[in-house]
mmCIF file of N, CA and C and ligand atoms in Angstrom:
data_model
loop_
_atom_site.group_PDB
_atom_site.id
_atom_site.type_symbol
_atom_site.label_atom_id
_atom_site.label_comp_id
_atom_site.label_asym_id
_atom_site.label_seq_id
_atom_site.Cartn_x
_atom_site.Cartn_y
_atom_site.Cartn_z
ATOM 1 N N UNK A 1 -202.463 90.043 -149.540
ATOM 2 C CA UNK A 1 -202.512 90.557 -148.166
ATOM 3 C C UNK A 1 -201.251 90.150 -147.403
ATOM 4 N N UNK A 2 -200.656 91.027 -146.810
ATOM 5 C CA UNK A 2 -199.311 90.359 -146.200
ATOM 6 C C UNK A 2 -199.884 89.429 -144.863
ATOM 7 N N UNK A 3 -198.973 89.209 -144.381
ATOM 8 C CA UNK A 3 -198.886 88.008 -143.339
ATOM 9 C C UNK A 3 -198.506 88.698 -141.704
ATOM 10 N N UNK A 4 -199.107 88.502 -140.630
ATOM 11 C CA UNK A 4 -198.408 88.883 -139.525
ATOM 12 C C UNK A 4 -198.796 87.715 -138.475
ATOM 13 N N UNK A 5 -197.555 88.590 -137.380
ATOM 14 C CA UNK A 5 -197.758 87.808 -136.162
ATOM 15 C C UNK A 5 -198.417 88.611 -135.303
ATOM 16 N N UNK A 6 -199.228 87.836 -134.260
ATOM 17 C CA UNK A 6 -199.241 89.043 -132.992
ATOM 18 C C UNK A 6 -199.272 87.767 -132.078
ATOM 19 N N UNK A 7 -199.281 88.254 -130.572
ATOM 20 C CA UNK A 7 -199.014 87.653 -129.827
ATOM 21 C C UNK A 7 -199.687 88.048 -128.523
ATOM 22 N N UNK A 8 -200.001 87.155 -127.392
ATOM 23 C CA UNK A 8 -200.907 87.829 -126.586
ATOM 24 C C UNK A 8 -200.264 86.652 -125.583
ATOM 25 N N UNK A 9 -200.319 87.656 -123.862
ATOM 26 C CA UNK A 9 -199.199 87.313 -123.035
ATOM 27 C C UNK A 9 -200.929 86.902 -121.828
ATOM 28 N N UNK A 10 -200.653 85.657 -121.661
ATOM 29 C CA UNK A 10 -201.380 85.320 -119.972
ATOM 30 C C UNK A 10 -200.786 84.621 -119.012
ATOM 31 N N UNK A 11 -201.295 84.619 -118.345
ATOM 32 C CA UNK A 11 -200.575 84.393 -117.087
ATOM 33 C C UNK A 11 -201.097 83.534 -116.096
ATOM 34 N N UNK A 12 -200.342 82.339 -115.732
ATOM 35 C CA UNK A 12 -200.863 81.392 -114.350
ATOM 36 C C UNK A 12 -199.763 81.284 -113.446
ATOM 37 N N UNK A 13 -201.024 80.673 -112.371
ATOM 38 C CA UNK A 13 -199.765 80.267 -110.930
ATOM 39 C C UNK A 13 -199.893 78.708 -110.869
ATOM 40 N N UNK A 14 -199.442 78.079 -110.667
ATOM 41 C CA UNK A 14 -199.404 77.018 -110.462
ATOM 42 C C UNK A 14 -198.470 76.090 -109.804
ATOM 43 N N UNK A 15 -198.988 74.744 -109.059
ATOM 44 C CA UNK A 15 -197.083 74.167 -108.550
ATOM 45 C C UNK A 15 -197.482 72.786 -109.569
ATOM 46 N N UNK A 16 -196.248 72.414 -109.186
ATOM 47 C CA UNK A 16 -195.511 70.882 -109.790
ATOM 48 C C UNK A 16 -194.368 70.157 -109.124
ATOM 49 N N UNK A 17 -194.356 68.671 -109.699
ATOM 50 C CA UNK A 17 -193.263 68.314 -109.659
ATOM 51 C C UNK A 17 -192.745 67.826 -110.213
ATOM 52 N N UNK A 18 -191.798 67.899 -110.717
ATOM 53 C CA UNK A 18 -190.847 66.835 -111.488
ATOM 54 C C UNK A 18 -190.720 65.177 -111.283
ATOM 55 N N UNK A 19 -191.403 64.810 -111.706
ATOM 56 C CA UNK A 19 -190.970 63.213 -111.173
ATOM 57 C C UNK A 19 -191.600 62.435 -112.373
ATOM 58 N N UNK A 20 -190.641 61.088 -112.338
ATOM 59 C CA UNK A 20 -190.841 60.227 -113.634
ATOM 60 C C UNK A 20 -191.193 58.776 -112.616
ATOM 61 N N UNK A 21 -192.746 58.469 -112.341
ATOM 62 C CA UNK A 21 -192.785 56.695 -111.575
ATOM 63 C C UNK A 21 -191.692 55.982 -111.676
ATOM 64 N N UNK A 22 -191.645 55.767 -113.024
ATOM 65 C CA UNK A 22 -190.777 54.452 -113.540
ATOM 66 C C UNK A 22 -189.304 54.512 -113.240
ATOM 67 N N UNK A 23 -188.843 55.710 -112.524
ATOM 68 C CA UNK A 23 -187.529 55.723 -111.960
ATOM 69 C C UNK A 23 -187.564 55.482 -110.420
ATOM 70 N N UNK A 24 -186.403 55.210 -109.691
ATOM 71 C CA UNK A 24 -186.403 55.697 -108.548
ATOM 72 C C UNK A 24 -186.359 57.116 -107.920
ATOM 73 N N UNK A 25 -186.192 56.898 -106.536
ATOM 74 C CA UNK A 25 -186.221 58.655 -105.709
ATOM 75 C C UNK A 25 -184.721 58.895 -105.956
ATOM 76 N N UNK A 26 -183.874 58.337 -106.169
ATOM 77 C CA UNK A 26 -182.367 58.385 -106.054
ATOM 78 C C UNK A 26 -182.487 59.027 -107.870
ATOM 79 N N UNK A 27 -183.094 58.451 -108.873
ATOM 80 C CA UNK A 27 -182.286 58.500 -110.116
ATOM 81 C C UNK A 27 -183.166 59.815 -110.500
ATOM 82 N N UNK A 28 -184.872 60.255 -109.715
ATOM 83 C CA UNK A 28 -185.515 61.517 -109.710
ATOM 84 C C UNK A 28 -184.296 62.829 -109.156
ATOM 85 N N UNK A 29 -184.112 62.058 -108.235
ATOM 86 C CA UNK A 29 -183.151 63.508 -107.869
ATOM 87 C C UNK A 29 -182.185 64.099 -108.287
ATOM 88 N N UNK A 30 -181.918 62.884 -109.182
ATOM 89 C CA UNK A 30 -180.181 63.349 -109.675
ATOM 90 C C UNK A 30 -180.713 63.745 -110.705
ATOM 91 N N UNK A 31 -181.887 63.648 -111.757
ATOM 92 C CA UNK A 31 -182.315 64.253 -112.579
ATOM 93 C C UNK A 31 -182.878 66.168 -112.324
ATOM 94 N N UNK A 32 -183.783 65.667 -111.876
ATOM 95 C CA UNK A 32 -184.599 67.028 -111.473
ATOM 96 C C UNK A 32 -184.050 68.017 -109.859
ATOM 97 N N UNK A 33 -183.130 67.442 -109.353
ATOM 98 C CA UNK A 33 -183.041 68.267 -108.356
ATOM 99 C C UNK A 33 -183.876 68.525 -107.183
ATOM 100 N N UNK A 34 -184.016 69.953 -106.733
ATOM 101 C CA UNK A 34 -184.978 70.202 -106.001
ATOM 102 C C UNK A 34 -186.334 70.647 -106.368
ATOM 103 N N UNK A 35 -185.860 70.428 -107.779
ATOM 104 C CA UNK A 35 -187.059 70.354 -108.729
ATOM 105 C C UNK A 35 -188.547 69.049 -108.637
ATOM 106 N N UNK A 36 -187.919 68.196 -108.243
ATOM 107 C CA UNK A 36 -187.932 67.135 -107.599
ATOM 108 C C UNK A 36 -188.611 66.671 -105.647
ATOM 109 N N UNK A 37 -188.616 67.981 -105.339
ATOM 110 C CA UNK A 37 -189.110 67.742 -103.676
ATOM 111 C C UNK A 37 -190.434 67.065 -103.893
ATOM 112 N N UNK A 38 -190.702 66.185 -102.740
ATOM 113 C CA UNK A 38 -191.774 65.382 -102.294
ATOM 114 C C UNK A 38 -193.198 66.239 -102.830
ATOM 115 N N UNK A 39 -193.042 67.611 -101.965
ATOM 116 C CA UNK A 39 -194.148 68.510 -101.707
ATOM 117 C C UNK A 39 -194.380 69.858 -102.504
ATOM 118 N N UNK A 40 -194.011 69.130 -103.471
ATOM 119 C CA UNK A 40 -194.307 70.575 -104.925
ATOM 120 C C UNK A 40 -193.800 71.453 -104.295
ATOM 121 N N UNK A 41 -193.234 72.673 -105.396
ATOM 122 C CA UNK A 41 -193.192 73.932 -105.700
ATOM 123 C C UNK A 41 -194.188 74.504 -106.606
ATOM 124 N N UNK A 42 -193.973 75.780 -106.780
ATOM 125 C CA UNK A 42 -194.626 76.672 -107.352
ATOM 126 C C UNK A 42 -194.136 77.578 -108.443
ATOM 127 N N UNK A 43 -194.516 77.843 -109.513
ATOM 128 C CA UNK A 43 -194.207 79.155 -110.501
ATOM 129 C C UNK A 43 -195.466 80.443 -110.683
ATOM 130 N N UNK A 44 -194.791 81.291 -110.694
ATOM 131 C CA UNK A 44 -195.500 81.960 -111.846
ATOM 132 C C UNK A 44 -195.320 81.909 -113.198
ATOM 133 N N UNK A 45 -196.298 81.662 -114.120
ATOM 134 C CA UNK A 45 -195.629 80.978 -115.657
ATOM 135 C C UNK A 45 -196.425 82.255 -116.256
ATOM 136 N N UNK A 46 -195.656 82.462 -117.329
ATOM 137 C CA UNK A 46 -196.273 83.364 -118.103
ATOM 138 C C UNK A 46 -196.456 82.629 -119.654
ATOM 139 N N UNK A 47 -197.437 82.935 -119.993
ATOM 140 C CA UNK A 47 -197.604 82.229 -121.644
ATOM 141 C C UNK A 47 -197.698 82.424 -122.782
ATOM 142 N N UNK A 48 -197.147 82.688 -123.815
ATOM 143 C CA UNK A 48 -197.069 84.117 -124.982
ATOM 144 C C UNK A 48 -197.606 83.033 -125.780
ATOM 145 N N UNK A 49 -198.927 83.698 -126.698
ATOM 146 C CA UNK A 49 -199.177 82.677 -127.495
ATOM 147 C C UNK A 49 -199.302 83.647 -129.319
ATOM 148 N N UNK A 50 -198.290 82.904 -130.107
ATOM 149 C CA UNK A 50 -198.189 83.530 -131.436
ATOM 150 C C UNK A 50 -199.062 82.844 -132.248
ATOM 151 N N UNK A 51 -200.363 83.977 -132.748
ATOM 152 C CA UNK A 51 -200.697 83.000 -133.974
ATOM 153 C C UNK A 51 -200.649 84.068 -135.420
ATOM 154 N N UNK A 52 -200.493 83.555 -136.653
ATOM 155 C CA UNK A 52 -199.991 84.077 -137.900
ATOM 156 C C UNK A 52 -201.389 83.812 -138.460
ATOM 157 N N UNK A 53 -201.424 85.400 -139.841
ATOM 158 C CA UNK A 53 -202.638 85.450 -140.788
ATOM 159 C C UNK A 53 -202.421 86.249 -141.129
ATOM 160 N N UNK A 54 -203.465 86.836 -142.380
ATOM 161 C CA UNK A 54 -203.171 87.480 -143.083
ATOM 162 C C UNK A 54 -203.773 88.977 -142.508
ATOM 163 N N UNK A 55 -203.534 90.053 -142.609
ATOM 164 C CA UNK A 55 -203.640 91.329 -142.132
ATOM 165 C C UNK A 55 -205.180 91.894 -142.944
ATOM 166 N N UNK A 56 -206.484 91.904 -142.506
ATOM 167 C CA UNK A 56 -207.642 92.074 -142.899
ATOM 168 C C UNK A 56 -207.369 93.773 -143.232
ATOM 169 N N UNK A 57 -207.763 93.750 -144.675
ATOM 170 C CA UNK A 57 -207.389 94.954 -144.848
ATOM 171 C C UNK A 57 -208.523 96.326 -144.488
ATOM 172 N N UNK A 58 -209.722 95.488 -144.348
ATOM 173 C CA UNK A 58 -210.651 96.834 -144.472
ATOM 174 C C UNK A 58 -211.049 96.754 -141.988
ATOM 175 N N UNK A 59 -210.270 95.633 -142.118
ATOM 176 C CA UNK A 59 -210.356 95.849 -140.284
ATOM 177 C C UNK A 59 -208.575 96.569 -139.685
ATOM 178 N N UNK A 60 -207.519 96.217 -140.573
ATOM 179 C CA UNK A 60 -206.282 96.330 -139.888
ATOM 180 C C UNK A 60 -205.784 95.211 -139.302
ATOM 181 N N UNK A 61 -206.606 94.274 -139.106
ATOM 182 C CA UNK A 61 -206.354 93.263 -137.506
ATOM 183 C C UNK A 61 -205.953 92.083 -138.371
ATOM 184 N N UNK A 62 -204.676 91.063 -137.750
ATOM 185 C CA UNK A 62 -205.183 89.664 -138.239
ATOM 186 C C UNK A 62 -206.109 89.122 -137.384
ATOM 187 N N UNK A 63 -206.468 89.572 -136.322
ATOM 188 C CA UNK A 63 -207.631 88.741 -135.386
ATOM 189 C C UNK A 63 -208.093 89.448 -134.587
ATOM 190 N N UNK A 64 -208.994 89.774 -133.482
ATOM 191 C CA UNK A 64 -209.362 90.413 -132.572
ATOM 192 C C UNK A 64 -208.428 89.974 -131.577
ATOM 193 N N UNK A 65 -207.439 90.194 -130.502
ATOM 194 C CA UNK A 65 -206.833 90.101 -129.540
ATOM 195 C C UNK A 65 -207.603 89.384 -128.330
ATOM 196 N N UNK A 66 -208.949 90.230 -128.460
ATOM 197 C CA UNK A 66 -209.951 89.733 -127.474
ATOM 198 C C UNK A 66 -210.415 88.519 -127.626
ATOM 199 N N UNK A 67 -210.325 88.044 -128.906
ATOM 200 C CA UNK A 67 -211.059 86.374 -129.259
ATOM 201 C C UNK A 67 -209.670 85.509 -128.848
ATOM 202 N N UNK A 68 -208.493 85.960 -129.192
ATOM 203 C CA UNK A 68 -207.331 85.029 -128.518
ATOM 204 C C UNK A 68 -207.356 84.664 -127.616
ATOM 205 N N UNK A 69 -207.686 85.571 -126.746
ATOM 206 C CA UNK A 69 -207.600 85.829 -124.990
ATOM 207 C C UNK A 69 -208.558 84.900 -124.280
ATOM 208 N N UNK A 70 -209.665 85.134 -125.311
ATOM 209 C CA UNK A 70 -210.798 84.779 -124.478
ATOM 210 C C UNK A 70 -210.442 82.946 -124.784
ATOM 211 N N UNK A 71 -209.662 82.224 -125.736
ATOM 212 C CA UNK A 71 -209.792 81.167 -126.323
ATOM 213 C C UNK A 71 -208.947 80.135 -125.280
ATOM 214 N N UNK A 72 -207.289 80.909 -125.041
ATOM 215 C CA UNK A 72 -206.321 80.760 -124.139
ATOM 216 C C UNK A 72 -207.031 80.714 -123.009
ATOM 217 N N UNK A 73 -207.760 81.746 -122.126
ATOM 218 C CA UNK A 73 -208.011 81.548 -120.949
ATOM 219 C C UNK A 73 -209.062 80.109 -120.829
ATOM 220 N N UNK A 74 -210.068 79.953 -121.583
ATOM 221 C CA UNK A 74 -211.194 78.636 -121.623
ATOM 222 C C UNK A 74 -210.562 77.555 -121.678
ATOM 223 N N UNK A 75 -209.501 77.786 -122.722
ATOM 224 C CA UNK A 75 -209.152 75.932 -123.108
ATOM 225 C C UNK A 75 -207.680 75.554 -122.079
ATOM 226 N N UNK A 76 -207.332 76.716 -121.634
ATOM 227 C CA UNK A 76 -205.669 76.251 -120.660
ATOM 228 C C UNK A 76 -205.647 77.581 -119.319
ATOM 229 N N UNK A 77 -205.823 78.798 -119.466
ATOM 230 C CA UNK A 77 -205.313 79.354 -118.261
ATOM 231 C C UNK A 77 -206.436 78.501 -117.446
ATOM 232 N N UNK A 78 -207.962 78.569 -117.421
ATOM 233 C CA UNK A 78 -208.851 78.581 -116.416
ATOM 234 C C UNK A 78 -208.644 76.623 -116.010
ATOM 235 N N UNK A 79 -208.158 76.087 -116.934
ATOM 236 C CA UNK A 79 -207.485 74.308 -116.090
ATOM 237 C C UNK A 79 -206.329 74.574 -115.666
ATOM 238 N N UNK A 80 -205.322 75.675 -115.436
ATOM 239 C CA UNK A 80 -204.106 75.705 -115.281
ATOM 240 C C UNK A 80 -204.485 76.148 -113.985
ATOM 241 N N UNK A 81 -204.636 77.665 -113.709
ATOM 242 C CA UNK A 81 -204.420 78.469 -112.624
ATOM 243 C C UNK A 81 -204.634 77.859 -111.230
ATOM 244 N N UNK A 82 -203.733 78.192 -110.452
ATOM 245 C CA UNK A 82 -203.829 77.590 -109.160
ATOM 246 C C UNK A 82 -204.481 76.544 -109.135
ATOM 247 N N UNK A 83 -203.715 76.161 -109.850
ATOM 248 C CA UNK A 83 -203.780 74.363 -109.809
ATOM 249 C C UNK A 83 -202.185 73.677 -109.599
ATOM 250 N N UNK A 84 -202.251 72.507 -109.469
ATOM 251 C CA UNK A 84 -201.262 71.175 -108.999
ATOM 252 C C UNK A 84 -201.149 70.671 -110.723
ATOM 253 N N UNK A 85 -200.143 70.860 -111.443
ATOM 254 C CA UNK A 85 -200.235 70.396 -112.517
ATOM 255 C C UNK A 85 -200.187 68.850 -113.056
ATOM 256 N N UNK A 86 -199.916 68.136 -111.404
ATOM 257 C CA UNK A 86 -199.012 66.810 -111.557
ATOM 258 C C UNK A 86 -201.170 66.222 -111.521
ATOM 259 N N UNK A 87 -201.780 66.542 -110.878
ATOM 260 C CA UNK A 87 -202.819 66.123 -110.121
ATOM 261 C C UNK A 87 -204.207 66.468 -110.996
ATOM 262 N N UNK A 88 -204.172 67.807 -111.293
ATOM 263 C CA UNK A 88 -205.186 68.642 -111.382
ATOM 264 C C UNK A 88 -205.758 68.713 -112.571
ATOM 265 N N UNK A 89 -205.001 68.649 -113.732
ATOM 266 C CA UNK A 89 -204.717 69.244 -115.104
ATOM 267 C C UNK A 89 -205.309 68.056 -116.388
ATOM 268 N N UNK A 90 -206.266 68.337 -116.735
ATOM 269 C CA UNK A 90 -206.705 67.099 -117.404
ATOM 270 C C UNK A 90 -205.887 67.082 -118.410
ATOM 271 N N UNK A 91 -205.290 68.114 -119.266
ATOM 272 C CA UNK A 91 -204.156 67.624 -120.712
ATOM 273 C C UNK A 91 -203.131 67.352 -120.578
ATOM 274 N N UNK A 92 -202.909 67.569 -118.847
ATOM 275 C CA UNK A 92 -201.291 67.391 -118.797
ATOM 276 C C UNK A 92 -201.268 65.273 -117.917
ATOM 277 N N UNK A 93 -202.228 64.918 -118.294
ATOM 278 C CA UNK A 93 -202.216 63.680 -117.025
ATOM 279 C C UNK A 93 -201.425 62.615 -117.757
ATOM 280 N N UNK A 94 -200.632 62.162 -116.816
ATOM 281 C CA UNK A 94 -199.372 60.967 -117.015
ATOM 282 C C UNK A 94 -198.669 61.485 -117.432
ATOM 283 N N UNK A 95 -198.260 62.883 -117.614
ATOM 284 C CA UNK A 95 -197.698 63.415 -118.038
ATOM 285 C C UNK A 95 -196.236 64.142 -117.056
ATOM 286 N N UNK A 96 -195.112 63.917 -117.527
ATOM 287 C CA UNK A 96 -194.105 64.815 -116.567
ATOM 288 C C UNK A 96 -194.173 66.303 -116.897
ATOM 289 N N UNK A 97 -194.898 66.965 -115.793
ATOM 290 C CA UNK A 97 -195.201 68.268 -115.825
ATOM 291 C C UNK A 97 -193.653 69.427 -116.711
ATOM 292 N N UNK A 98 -193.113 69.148 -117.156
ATOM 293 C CA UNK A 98 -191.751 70.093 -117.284
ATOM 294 C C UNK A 98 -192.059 71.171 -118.661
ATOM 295 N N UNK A 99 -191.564 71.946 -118.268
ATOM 296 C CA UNK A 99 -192.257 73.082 -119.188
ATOM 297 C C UNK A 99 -192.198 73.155 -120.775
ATOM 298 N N UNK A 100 -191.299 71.844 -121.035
ATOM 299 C CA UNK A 100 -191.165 71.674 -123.068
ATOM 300 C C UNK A 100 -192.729 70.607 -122.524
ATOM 301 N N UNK A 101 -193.267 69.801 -122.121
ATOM 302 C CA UNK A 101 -194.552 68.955 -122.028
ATOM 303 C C UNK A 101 -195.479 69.858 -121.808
ATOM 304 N N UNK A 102 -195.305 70.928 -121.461
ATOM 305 C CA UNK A 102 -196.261 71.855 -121.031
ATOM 306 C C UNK A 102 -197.085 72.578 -122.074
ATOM 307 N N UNK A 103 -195.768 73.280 -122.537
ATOM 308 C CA UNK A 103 -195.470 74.099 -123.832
ATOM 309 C C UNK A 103 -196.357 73.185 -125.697
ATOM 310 N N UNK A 104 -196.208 71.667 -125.452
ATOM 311 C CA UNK A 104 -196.440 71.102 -126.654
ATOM 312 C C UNK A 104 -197.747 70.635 -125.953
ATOM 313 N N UNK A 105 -198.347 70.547 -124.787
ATOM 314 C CA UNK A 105 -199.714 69.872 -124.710
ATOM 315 C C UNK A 105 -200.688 71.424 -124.259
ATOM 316 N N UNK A 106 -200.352 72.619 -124.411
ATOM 317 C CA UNK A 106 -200.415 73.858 -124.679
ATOM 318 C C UNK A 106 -201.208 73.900 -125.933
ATOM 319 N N UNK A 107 -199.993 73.268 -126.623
ATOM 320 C CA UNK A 107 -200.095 73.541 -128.536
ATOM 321 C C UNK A 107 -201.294 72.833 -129.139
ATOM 322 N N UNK A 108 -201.521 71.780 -128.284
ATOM 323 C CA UNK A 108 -202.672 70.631 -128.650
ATOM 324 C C UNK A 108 -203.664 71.231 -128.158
ATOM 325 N N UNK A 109 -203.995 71.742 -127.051
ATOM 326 C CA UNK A 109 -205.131 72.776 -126.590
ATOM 327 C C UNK A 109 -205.910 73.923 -127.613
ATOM 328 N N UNK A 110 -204.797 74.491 -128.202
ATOM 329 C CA UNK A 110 -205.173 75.956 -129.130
ATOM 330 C C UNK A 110 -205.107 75.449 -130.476
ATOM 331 N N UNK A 111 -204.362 74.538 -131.015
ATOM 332 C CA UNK A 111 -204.496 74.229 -132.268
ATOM 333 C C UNK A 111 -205.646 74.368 -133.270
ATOM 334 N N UNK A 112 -206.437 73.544 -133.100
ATOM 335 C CA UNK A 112 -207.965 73.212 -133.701
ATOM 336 C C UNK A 112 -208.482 74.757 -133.737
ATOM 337 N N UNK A 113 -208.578 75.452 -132.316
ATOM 338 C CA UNK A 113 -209.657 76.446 -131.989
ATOM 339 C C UNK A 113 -209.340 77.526 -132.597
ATOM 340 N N UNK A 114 -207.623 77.685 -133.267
ATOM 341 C CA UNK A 114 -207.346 78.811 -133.667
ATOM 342 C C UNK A 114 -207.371 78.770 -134.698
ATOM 343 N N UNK A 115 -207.454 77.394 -135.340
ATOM 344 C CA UNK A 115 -207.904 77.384 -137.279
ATOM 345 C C UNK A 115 -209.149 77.473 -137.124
ATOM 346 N N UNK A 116 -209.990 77.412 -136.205
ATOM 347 C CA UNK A 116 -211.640 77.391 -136.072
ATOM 348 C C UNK A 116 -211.815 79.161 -136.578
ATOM 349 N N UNK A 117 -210.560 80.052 -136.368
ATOM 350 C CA UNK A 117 -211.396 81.207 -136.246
ATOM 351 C C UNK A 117 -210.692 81.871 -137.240
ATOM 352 N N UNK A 118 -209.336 80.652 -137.913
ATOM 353 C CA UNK A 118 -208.937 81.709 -138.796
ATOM 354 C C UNK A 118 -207.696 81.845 -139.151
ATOM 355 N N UNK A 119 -206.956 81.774 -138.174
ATOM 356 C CA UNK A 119 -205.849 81.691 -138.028
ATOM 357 C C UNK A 119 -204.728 80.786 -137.657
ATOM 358 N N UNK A 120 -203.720 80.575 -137.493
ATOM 359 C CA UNK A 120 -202.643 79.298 -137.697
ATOM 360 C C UNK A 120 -202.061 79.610 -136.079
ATOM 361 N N UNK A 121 -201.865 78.524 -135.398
ATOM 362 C CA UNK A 121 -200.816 78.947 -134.219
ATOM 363 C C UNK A 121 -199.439 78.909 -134.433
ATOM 364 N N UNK A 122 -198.505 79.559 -134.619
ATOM 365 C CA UNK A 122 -197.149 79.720 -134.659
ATOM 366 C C UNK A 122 -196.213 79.289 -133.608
ATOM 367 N N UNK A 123 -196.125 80.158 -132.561
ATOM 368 C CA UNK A 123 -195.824 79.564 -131.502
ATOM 369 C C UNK A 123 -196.233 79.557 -130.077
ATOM 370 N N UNK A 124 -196.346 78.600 -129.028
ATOM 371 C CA UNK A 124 -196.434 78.695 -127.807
ATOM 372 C C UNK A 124 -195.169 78.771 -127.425
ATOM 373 N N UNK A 125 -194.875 79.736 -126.440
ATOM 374 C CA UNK A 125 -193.748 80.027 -125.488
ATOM 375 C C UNK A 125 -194.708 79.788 -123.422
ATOM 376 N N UNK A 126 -193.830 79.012 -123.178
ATOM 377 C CA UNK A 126 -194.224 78.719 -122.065
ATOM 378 C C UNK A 126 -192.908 79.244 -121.155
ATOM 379 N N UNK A 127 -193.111 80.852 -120.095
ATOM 380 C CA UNK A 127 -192.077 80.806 -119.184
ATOM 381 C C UNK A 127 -192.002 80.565 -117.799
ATOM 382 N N UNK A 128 -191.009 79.887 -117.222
ATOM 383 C CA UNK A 128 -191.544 79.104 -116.017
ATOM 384 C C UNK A 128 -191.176 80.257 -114.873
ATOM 385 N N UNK A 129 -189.493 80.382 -115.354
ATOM 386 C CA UNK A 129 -188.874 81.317 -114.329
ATOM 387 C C UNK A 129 -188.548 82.585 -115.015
ATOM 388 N N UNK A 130 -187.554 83.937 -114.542
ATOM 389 C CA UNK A 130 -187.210 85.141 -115.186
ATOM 390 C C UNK A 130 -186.250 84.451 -115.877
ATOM 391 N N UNK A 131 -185.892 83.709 -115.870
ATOM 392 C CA UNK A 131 -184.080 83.006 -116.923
ATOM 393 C C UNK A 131 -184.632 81.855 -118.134
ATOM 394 N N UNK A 132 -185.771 81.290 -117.770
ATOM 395 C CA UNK A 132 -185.984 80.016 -118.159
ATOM 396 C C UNK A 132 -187.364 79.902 -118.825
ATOM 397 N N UNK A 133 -187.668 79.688 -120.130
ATOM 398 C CA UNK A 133 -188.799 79.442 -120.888
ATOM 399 C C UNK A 133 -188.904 78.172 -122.013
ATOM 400 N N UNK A 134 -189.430 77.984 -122.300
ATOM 401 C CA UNK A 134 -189.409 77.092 -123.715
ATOM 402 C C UNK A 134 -190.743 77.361 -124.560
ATOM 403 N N UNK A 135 -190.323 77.234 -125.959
ATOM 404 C CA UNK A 135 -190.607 77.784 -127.348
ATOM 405 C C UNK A 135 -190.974 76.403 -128.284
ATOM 406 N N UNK A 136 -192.105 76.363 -128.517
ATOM 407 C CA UNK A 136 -192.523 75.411 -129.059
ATOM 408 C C UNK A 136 -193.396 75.733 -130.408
ATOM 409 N N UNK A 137 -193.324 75.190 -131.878
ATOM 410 C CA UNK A 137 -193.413 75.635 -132.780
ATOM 411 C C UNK A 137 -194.078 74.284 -133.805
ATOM 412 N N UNK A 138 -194.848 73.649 -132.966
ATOM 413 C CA UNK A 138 -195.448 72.439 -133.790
ATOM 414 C C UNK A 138 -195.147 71.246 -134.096
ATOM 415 N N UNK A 139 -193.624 71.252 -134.243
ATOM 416 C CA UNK A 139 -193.258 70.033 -135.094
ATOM 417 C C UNK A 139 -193.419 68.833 -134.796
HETATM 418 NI NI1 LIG B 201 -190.648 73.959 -111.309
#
């Protein structure tokens, strides 16, 4: 049976901030910028999630699209969305919200649930801005 990818795109709003305790406000800023303000910002993030299998020959499908969707939204959009990621987010806690931490505690979310049904996760792509995403692939 050959092998494919597919991929299925959701979507949250959410704010954050960039900040590391164990530094100062002086060595936060010069890191993160205005990335960095006191009083959060906001994204729209979009989230492409790839998982790989083998192509069921008497369905066509490597998976139902709808069981992806439904898996992504339970275990991460519905703790994500309009939420405070620094505050809110139980997988992301102590965690510096930045979108490669995002992207790999993403990966820890879907992992398990997507060999539960069958299939392998390939990659999470987490995009924050229209220029700016990160691609995360397990390792
Ligand atoms: Ni940001």
């Amino acid at each position: 049976m050959p092998t494919a990818y597919i991929t299925r795109r959701e979507r949250f709003s959410a704010a954050h901030r960039l900040f590391n305790p164990e530094l100062s406000d002086e060595q936060n800023r010069a890191i993160y910028g205005e990335c960095s303000n006191d009083n959060w910002h906001g994204h729209n993030f979009e989230l492409l999630v790839t998982v790989r299998g083998p192509v069921n020959p008497q369905i066509g499908y490597v998976v139902n699209l709808k069981v992806i969707s439904q898996i992504i939204r339970e275990r991460v959009i519905s703790k994500l969305d309009h939420r405070n990621i620094n505050l809110d987010v139980d997988f992301m806690r102590g965690q510096i919200p930045s979108t490669e931490n995002l992207a790999v505690a993403i990966w820890a979310q879907l992992d398990a649930p997507m060999r539960d049904i069958g299939v392998e996760l390939h990659c999470v792509r987490v995009q924050e801005t229209e220029n700016n995403y990160v691609e995360y692939f397990g390792d």
